[in-house]
Amino acid sequence: MSIEREQRVLELLDAVLDQPPEQRARYLDRECADDTSMLRKVESMLETESAPGRPDLKPAFDVYAEDQGVGRTIGGYTLTQLLDRGGMGAVYLAERQDFEQKVALKVIRRGLDVDQISVKRFHNERQILARLTHPNIAHLLDGGATADHLPYFVMEYVEGEPLTRYCRHHQLSIASRLKLFRKVCSAVQFAHRNLVVHRDLKPGNILVTADGEPKLLDFGIAKMLDENLAPHPLTTLTQEGPLTPRYASPEQIRSQPITTASDVYSLGVLLYELLTGLDPYHADSKQRMEMERAICEEEPDKPSTAVRRRADECTTKGRAPNTASPSAAEDSAIDTKRLRRQLSGDLDSIVLKAMRKEPELRYSSVEQLSEDILRHLDGLPVLARSGAFAYRAGKFLKRNQLALAVTLAFVLLGLVLGLLWKQEADERAASDKERDIAVQRSESSNSAQGLMSEFIADLVRGLTRGTEGSNLTMSQLAERAAQNIDSPKLEPLDQIQVAGGVAQVFLALERQSEAERFMRSALEKAQDFYDKKPHPEVALRLNNLGALFFQQEKCEEAEVYFSRSLRMRIDLGQPAFELFRVKNNLASTLKCQNQLEDALAIYKEILAARQEAYDSLENAVDQDVATSHWHVAATYFALGDQDSAEPHARKALEARRLAELPRKDRIARAAHLLGMIQATRSVTHEAEELYRESIKLLEESGRSSAGVQKDLAEVLASRDLESAHDLILKALGVLSSRTPESVGTAEARTILGSILVKGEQYSEAEPFLVKSYSRIREERGPASWRKRKALQHLIDLYEAWGKPEELAKYQAEMEGLLAHE
């Protein structure tokens, strides 16, 4: 029986078990229709001879009592040994009756079979296993219900050792452990591509066989990232099931939303233990509550540091210092000094990046973690090393020891004031009085920047000293500064600058309501100081408020402030090139409101002016010109004019490639846009090349490439349906976990649905296409082409499926959409 057919049998079994007993036969007759072999298979799995009312039923047995389970027969399997038992049920070693085969049979615990939540979770685990066919995942063999109506399923029996114990017993080298760990990553990544998060990765759930192959087990608390794929959605439940705190991520401990990043974290803990023989949070010596606090708040030692400290403790206590820990005493092949050298640098950084508290700062995928390990093994630079110091510095500052925190407050405000004063010194020099002010501010700026370098040196030294002190958060610092804005000790100009600086701090802390309040305060103070007359300072404050509203997607409000700032700058007679950025901001707000023609006119005006300014320079590559080309191309694309968009997108990409920008993500963005344009123009070969270039550059920059992957999957669907299906599941896994309700996620669902339609899987495609169109239809702004595409996929579905009523409904909607445009 094919995998797809086995999956369909299990789906029918789950569905029929939800039916009242008296309706099951009718339900199966309807669902199986003429497929008698499938009907017989489901009926045999149901064990219909045990229907309610039969007097010869065996009494229910307690799966927690080994003597009651062993020796029983369930669905053609004889239970021979109790392997494990937990909150959901028990796992038995069993043997097939008709031929020799050892299997693992999991049966739900008596009592939970009447609990709707537990039964749904058990069914979901069975369905998840049916989806996951990977050499390093224990695969599903069979399933059904016992004579007592207890759901069960049968898995591949894995005879092996837990991952960490296997490595110790076989004295594997660091390189061998890393290669073995990459196989585990491959299994977890495969699950993620199928939109499954494991949520309980630990050594006991990863067994290594005698031939050295790891097998991932126990998806009992696994989660489907897309509810459309779950046979029994649990989205309304608050109880997510048990977890193992020692390997749980901070967001699991806090009961926050779970994404694939949680598995990345657990793999980081597992890798830490695999390389050092130590637990990063010393779980064995802590109570559960204390351990959970450590996981959420404490930064673990670097693996190399942990090994050194353990060796020092062993020496102090009279143990031989040649091992990483007592638990790794069998690892005589790994000398402590050599181990420290091996871990120091790349591996320290890789492990700590995977274990960062903030999900968005970990590796973007398990695949990226695995690839970084491969880079290390191949002697190549690893992604984790870039930005590692800045991250640790940031974590140190978040702890905010009192003395350093106060210092940081002055540094921060000094930097803000210094940059603003330096930028606008010339603008204030319109009069002798203001020229004097500008000179004073410029001198203050130089002084502040000189002090700043000394303070930063102190902060860096503090990172290695680990200074103790009271905690003072950045929010508290900003609030203290805010209390002094109206102090009579501050001159009016100083009050404006401090209010603006505090607003930027709150903006960085994502406290946007406070940021808006102080931006308005800075604007009001500037207007009062300059007697409501036009002034560069007032124009700057107007622009800042516009940028804040645009960031909040309040496009109408943003347009008002950008327009006022632009009019004021024009009235002040500022040179044209100084108006470009404000005009660009204004055009973006118009585009956001679907005023595409007006936005395009402004973008083209800016482009022409920038080109004229740079045409007289030899060998000059102006990235502002490239950016203008990009905006013009993107707006033409939104208008559906791909032929006009293509040359501008190509010029933007060529300029960014020629400049060899340090920010490769900007080149990637240009390649992605040109790829979308060429895909729409049916130049699919070039589109595929551009998408692959964009993905490569984004991953080199440590950024997510899921948005590009979804577009590449759409191109691949025309020639390689299987590869397209795998890629869109991978992209959707990332997008669903990070931005489940975004238009990008909806587009990914649309592409998955269209791929399923091509594979004639109409019933599976329908929920993806309907849900995604509903979301995209709500989108404001330049989304008409997205709406048309999503709607067309629905029309294609119902036309291929032969459902005339639904087809007519969406065809009428398409006619209305085209007429409106």
Short mmCIF file of C-alpha atoms in Angstrom, two decimals, residues 236-539:
data_model
loop_
_atom_site.label_atom_id
_atom_site.label_comp_id
_atom_site.label_asym_id
_atom_site.label_seq_id
_atom_site.Cartn_x
_atom_site.Cartn_y
_atom_site.Cartn_z
CA THR A 236 -8.49 26.50 21.25
CA LEU A 237 -6.77 24.47 23.93
CA THR A 238 -4.68 26.05 26.61
CA GLN A 239 -3.03 22.83 27.80
CA GLU A 240 -0.36 21.84 25.29
CA GLY A 241 0.79 18.65 27.00
CA PRO A 242 3.81 17.73 29.11
CA LEU A 243 7.36 18.83 28.34
CA THR A 244 10.87 18.19 29.64
CA PRO A 245 11.97 21.46 31.32
CA ARG A 246 15.68 20.71 31.01
CA TYR A 247 15.48 20.92 27.19
CA ALA A 248 12.52 23.32 26.89
CA SER A 249 12.88 26.76 25.33
CA PRO A 250 12.11 29.95 27.29
CA GLU A 251 8.89 30.45 25.31
CA GLN A 252 7.75 26.93 26.24
CA ILE A 253 8.42 27.64 29.92
CA ARG A 254 6.42 30.88 29.66
CA SER A 255 3.58 29.19 27.69
CA GLN A 256 4.11 31.60 24.80
CA PRO A 257 3.40 30.75 21.12
CA ILE A 258 5.59 27.90 19.88
CA THR A 259 7.41 27.96 16.54
CA THR A 260 10.18 26.00 14.87
CA ALA A 261 12.59 28.23 16.82
CA SER A 262 11.70 26.23 19.96
CA ASP A 263 13.14 23.09 18.40
CA VAL A 264 16.25 25.05 17.39
CA TYR A 265 16.73 26.01 21.04
CA SER A 266 16.27 22.41 22.27
CA LEU A 267 18.80 21.22 19.70
CA GLY A 268 21.21 23.85 21.04
CA VAL A 269 20.85 22.43 24.58
CA LEU A 270 21.30 18.92 23.21
CA LEU A 271 24.44 19.97 21.30
CA TYR A 272 25.81 21.68 24.44
CA GLU A 273 25.42 18.45 26.39
CA LEU A 274 26.72 16.33 23.52
CA LEU A 275 29.94 18.35 23.27
CA THR A 276 30.66 18.99 26.95
CA GLY A 277 28.92 16.24 28.91
CA LEU A 278 27.39 19.06 30.97
CA ASP A 279 23.98 20.66 31.37
CA PRO A 280 24.07 24.41 30.58
CA TYR A 281 21.86 25.30 33.55
CA HIS A 282 23.01 22.67 36.10
CA ALA A 283 19.51 21.19 36.17
CA ASP A 284 20.46 18.32 38.46
CA SER A 285 21.22 20.73 41.31
CA LYS A 286 18.08 22.88 40.99
CA GLN A 287 14.44 22.67 41.83
CA ARG A 288 12.07 22.92 38.87
CA MET A 289 11.02 26.51 39.54
CA GLU A 290 14.65 27.60 39.96
CA MET A 291 15.64 25.79 36.76
CA GLU A 292 12.81 27.39 34.77
CA ARG A 293 13.90 30.81 35.99
CA ALA A 294 17.47 30.07 34.89
CA ILE A 295 16.31 28.98 31.44
CA CYS A 296 14.35 32.20 30.98
CA GLU A 297 16.81 34.65 32.54
CA GLU A 298 20.36 33.30 32.88
CA GLU A 299 22.95 33.20 30.11
CA PRO A 300 24.76 29.85 30.00
CA ASP A 301 28.55 29.68 30.05
CA LYS A 302 30.27 29.15 26.74
CA PRO A 303 30.85 25.40 26.28
CA SER A 304 34.63 25.87 26.40
CA THR A 305 34.30 27.88 29.63
CA ALA A 306 32.03 25.26 31.17
CA VAL A 307 34.57 22.53 30.37
CA ARG A 308 37.38 24.54 31.96
CA ARG A 309 35.38 25.25 35.11
CA ARG A 310 34.41 21.60 35.43
CA ALA A 311 38.02 20.56 35.07
CA ASP A 312 39.03 23.06 37.79
CA GLU A 313 36.34 21.69 40.10
CA CYS A 314 37.48 18.14 39.48
CA THR A 315 41.08 19.10 40.26
CA THR A 316 40.02 20.87 43.47
CA LYS A 317 38.03 17.80 44.56
CA GLY A 318 40.81 15.39 43.73
CA ARG A 319 39.37 14.02 40.48
CA ALA A 320 41.42 13.54 37.35
CA PRO A 321 41.06 16.74 35.30
CA ASN A 322 41.32 14.98 31.93
CA THR A 323 37.56 14.67 31.47
CA ALA A 324 34.85 17.21 30.95
CA SER A 325 32.68 15.89 33.75
CA PRO A 326 32.02 12.81 35.88
CA SER A 327 29.17 11.90 33.52
CA ALA A 328 31.66 11.87 30.68
CA ALA A 329 34.24 9.79 32.53
CA GLU A 330 34.20 7.19 29.80
CA ASP A 331 35.30 9.85 27.32
CA SER A 332 38.98 9.23 27.88
CA ALA A 333 39.56 10.03 24.22
CA ILE A 334 38.64 13.66 24.85
CA ASP A 335 41.32 15.47 26.83
CA THR A 336 40.08 18.60 28.61
CA LYS A 337 42.65 20.99 27.15
CA ARG A 338 42.18 19.66 23.65
CA LEU A 339 38.40 19.75 24.10
CA ARG A 340 38.54 23.40 25.16
CA ARG A 341 40.57 24.25 22.06
CA GLN A 342 38.09 22.41 19.85
CA LEU A 343 35.07 24.13 21.39
CA SER A 344 36.52 27.62 21.65
CA GLY A 345 35.43 29.93 18.85
CA ASP A 346 33.14 28.40 16.25
CA LEU A 347 31.42 25.76 18.37
CA ASP A 348 30.98 28.13 21.31
CA SER A 349 29.27 30.58 18.96
CA ILE A 350 27.13 27.97 17.20
CA VAL A 351 25.77 26.52 20.44
CA LEU A 352 25.06 29.92 22.02
CA LYS A 353 23.36 31.24 18.87
CA ALA A 354 21.03 28.24 18.87
CA MET A 355 20.27 28.84 22.58
CA ARG A 356 19.54 32.56 22.51
CA LYS A 357 16.60 33.59 24.67
CA GLU A 358 14.97 35.58 21.87
CA PRO A 359 13.60 33.24 19.16
CA GLU A 360 14.26 35.78 16.40
CA LEU A 361 17.98 35.85 17.25
CA ARG A 362 18.50 32.10 16.96
CA TYR A 363 19.22 30.34 13.70
CA SER A 364 16.29 30.98 11.37
CA SER A 365 15.94 27.23 10.77
CA VAL A 366 17.38 23.88 11.84
CA GLU A 367 18.82 23.64 8.34
CA GLN A 368 20.84 26.82 8.93
CA LEU A 369 22.15 25.41 12.23
CA SER A 370 23.18 22.19 10.47
CA GLU A 371 24.84 24.11 7.63
CA ASP A 372 26.84 26.18 10.13
CA ILE A 373 28.12 22.96 11.71
CA LEU A 374 29.12 21.75 8.24
CA ARG A 375 30.96 25.03 7.63
CA HIS A 376 32.88 24.46 10.83
CA LEU A 377 33.75 20.89 9.84
CA ASP A 378 34.93 22.14 6.43
CA GLY A 379 37.04 24.92 7.97
CA LEU A 380 34.85 27.72 6.58
CA PRO A 381 33.65 30.86 8.42
CA VAL A 382 30.45 30.24 10.37
CA LEU A 383 27.42 32.52 10.50
CA ALA A 384 27.28 32.38 14.28
CA ARG A 385 30.57 34.27 14.66
CA SER A 386 29.18 37.38 12.93
CA GLY A 387 27.55 39.58 15.54
CA ALA A 388 28.27 37.22 18.44
CA PHE A 389 30.15 39.86 20.43
CA ALA A 390 27.46 42.47 19.82
CA TYR A 391 24.85 40.02 21.06
CA ARG A 392 26.72 39.25 24.28
CA ALA A 393 27.35 42.95 24.78
CA GLY A 394 23.65 43.61 24.34
CA LYS A 395 22.76 40.92 26.87
CA PHE A 396 25.22 42.46 29.33
CA LEU A 397 23.64 45.88 28.90
CA LYS A 398 20.17 44.40 29.42
CA ARG A 399 21.28 43.28 32.86
CA ASN A 400 22.11 46.98 33.46
CA GLN A 401 24.26 47.15 36.54
CA LEU A 402 23.53 50.51 38.17
CA ALA A 403 26.77 52.36 37.48
CA LEU A 404 27.07 51.18 33.89
CA ALA A 405 23.38 51.74 33.24
CA VAL A 406 23.62 55.40 34.26
CA THR A 407 26.70 55.76 32.10
CA LEU A 408 24.85 54.18 29.18
CA ALA A 409 21.99 56.64 29.59
CA PHE A 410 24.38 59.57 29.13
CA VAL A 411 26.10 57.82 26.22
CA LEU A 412 22.79 57.15 24.50
CA LEU A 413 21.40 60.64 24.91
CA GLY A 414 24.80 62.13 24.08
CA LEU A 415 24.90 60.15 20.86
CA VAL A 416 21.36 61.17 19.88
CA LEU A 417 21.99 64.81 20.67
CA GLY A 418 25.39 64.80 19.05
CA LEU A 419 24.22 63.35 15.77
CA LEU A 420 21.20 65.66 15.58
CA TRP A 421 23.20 68.75 16.48
CA LYS A 422 25.94 67.93 13.97
CA GLN A 423 23.43 67.20 11.21
CA GLU A 424 21.49 70.42 11.68
CA ALA A 425 24.21 72.85 12.73
CA ASP A 426 24.32 74.44 9.29
CA GLU A 427 20.52 74.66 9.12
CA ARG A 428 20.44 76.71 12.35
CA ALA A 429 23.08 79.13 11.13
CA ALA A 430 20.49 81.41 9.46
CA SER A 431 21.24 84.17 11.97
CA ASP A 432 24.17 85.20 14.16
CA LYS A 433 22.29 84.02 17.21
CA GLU A 434 21.60 80.62 15.71
CA ARG A 435 25.14 80.40 14.34
CA ASP A 436 26.44 80.78 17.88
CA ILE A 437 24.04 78.06 19.00
CA ALA A 438 25.24 75.79 16.19
CA VAL A 439 28.88 76.28 17.18
CA GLN A 440 28.09 75.48 20.80
CA ARG A 441 26.12 72.41 19.82
CA SER A 442 28.87 71.24 17.48
CA GLU A 443 31.42 71.59 20.27
CA SER A 444 29.08 69.71 22.61
CA SER A 445 28.76 67.00 19.98
CA ASN A 446 32.52 66.54 19.74
CA SER A 447 32.80 66.42 23.52
CA ALA A 448 29.95 63.90 23.81
CA GLN A 449 31.47 61.65 21.15
CA GLY A 450 34.85 61.79 22.86
CA LEU A 451 33.32 60.76 26.16
CA MET A 452 31.33 58.08 24.40
CA SER A 453 34.44 56.22 23.20
CA GLU A 454 35.76 56.13 26.79
CA PHE A 455 32.43 54.87 28.12
CA ILE A 456 32.25 52.14 25.49
CA ALA A 457 35.73 51.00 26.48
CA ASP A 458 34.55 50.77 30.08
CA LEU A 459 31.51 48.79 29.00
CA VAL A 460 33.65 46.34 27.03
CA ARG A 461 35.93 45.85 30.03
CA GLY A 462 32.82 45.33 32.15
CA LEU A 463 31.77 42.47 29.90
CA THR A 464 34.77 40.46 31.03
CA ARG A 465 34.65 41.58 34.66
CA GLY A 466 30.97 40.72 35.21
CA THR A 467 30.40 43.72 37.51
CA GLU A 468 27.74 43.22 40.15
CA GLY A 469 25.12 45.85 40.85
CA SER A 470 21.48 46.79 40.98
CA ASN A 471 19.30 46.30 37.91
CA LEU A 472 18.06 49.33 36.02
CA THR A 473 16.31 48.70 32.72
CA MET A 474 16.53 50.85 29.61
CA SER A 475 12.82 51.60 30.01
CA GLN A 476 13.50 53.03 33.46
CA LEU A 477 16.38 55.11 32.11
CA ALA A 478 14.18 56.56 29.39
CA GLU A 479 11.44 57.29 31.91
CA ARG A 480 13.90 59.11 34.19
CA ALA A 481 15.12 61.21 31.28
CA ALA A 482 11.50 61.93 30.31
CA GLN A 483 10.78 63.31 33.79
CA ASN A 484 13.49 65.95 33.30
CA ILE A 485 12.46 67.16 29.84
CA ASP A 486 10.58 70.19 31.20
CA SER A 487 13.21 71.02 33.79
CA PRO A 488 13.94 74.79 33.94
CA LYS A 489 17.62 73.87 33.94
CA LEU A 490 17.31 72.88 30.28
CA GLU A 491 17.22 75.45 27.52
CA PRO A 492 14.23 75.16 25.12
CA LEU A 493 16.42 73.76 22.35
CA ASP A 494 17.81 71.17 24.78
CA GLN A 495 14.25 70.17 25.75
CA ILE A 496 13.42 69.58 22.08
CA GLN A 497 16.47 67.38 21.58
CA VAL A 498 15.96 65.40 24.79
CA ALA A 499 12.28 64.78 23.95
CA GLY A 500 13.29 63.55 20.51
CA GLY A 501 16.04 61.39 21.95
CA VAL A 502 13.73 59.81 24.53
CA ALA A 503 11.21 59.12 21.76
CA GLN A 504 13.86 57.21 19.83
CA VAL A 505 14.72 55.15 22.92
CA PHE A 506 11.06 54.20 23.41
CA LEU A 507 10.82 53.39 19.71
CA ALA A 508 13.78 51.03 20.02
CA LEU A 509 12.07 49.42 23.02
CA GLU A 510 8.94 48.93 20.86
CA ARG A 511 6.90 51.13 23.19
CA GLN A 512 5.31 53.03 20.35
CA SER A 513 2.64 54.89 22.29
CA GLU A 514 5.33 56.51 24.49
CA ALA A 515 7.48 57.16 21.41
CA GLU A 516 4.56 58.97 19.76
CA ARG A 517 3.91 61.04 22.90
CA PHE A 518 7.48 62.33 23.06
CA MET A 519 7.72 62.88 19.31
CA ARG A 520 4.62 65.06 19.60
CA SER A 521 6.20 66.83 22.57
CA ALA A 522 9.35 67.52 20.56
CA LEU A 523 7.24 68.86 17.68
CA GLU A 524 5.14 71.11 19.93
CA LYS A 525 8.22 72.49 21.69
CA ALA A 526 9.90 73.18 18.33
CA GLN A 527 6.79 74.95 17.01
CA ASP A 528 6.57 77.09 20.16
CA PHE A 529 10.27 77.97 20.11
CA TYR A 530 10.13 79.09 16.47
CA ASP A 531 6.79 80.94 16.87
CA LYS A 532 4.86 78.58 14.59
CA LYS A 533 7.06 79.61 11.66
CA PRO A 534 8.67 77.24 9.14
CA HIS A 535 12.01 75.93 10.36
CA PRO A 536 14.21 72.89 9.58
CA GLU A 537 13.82 71.68 13.18
CA VAL A 538 10.03 71.66 12.87
CA ALA A 539 10.23 69.94 9.47
#
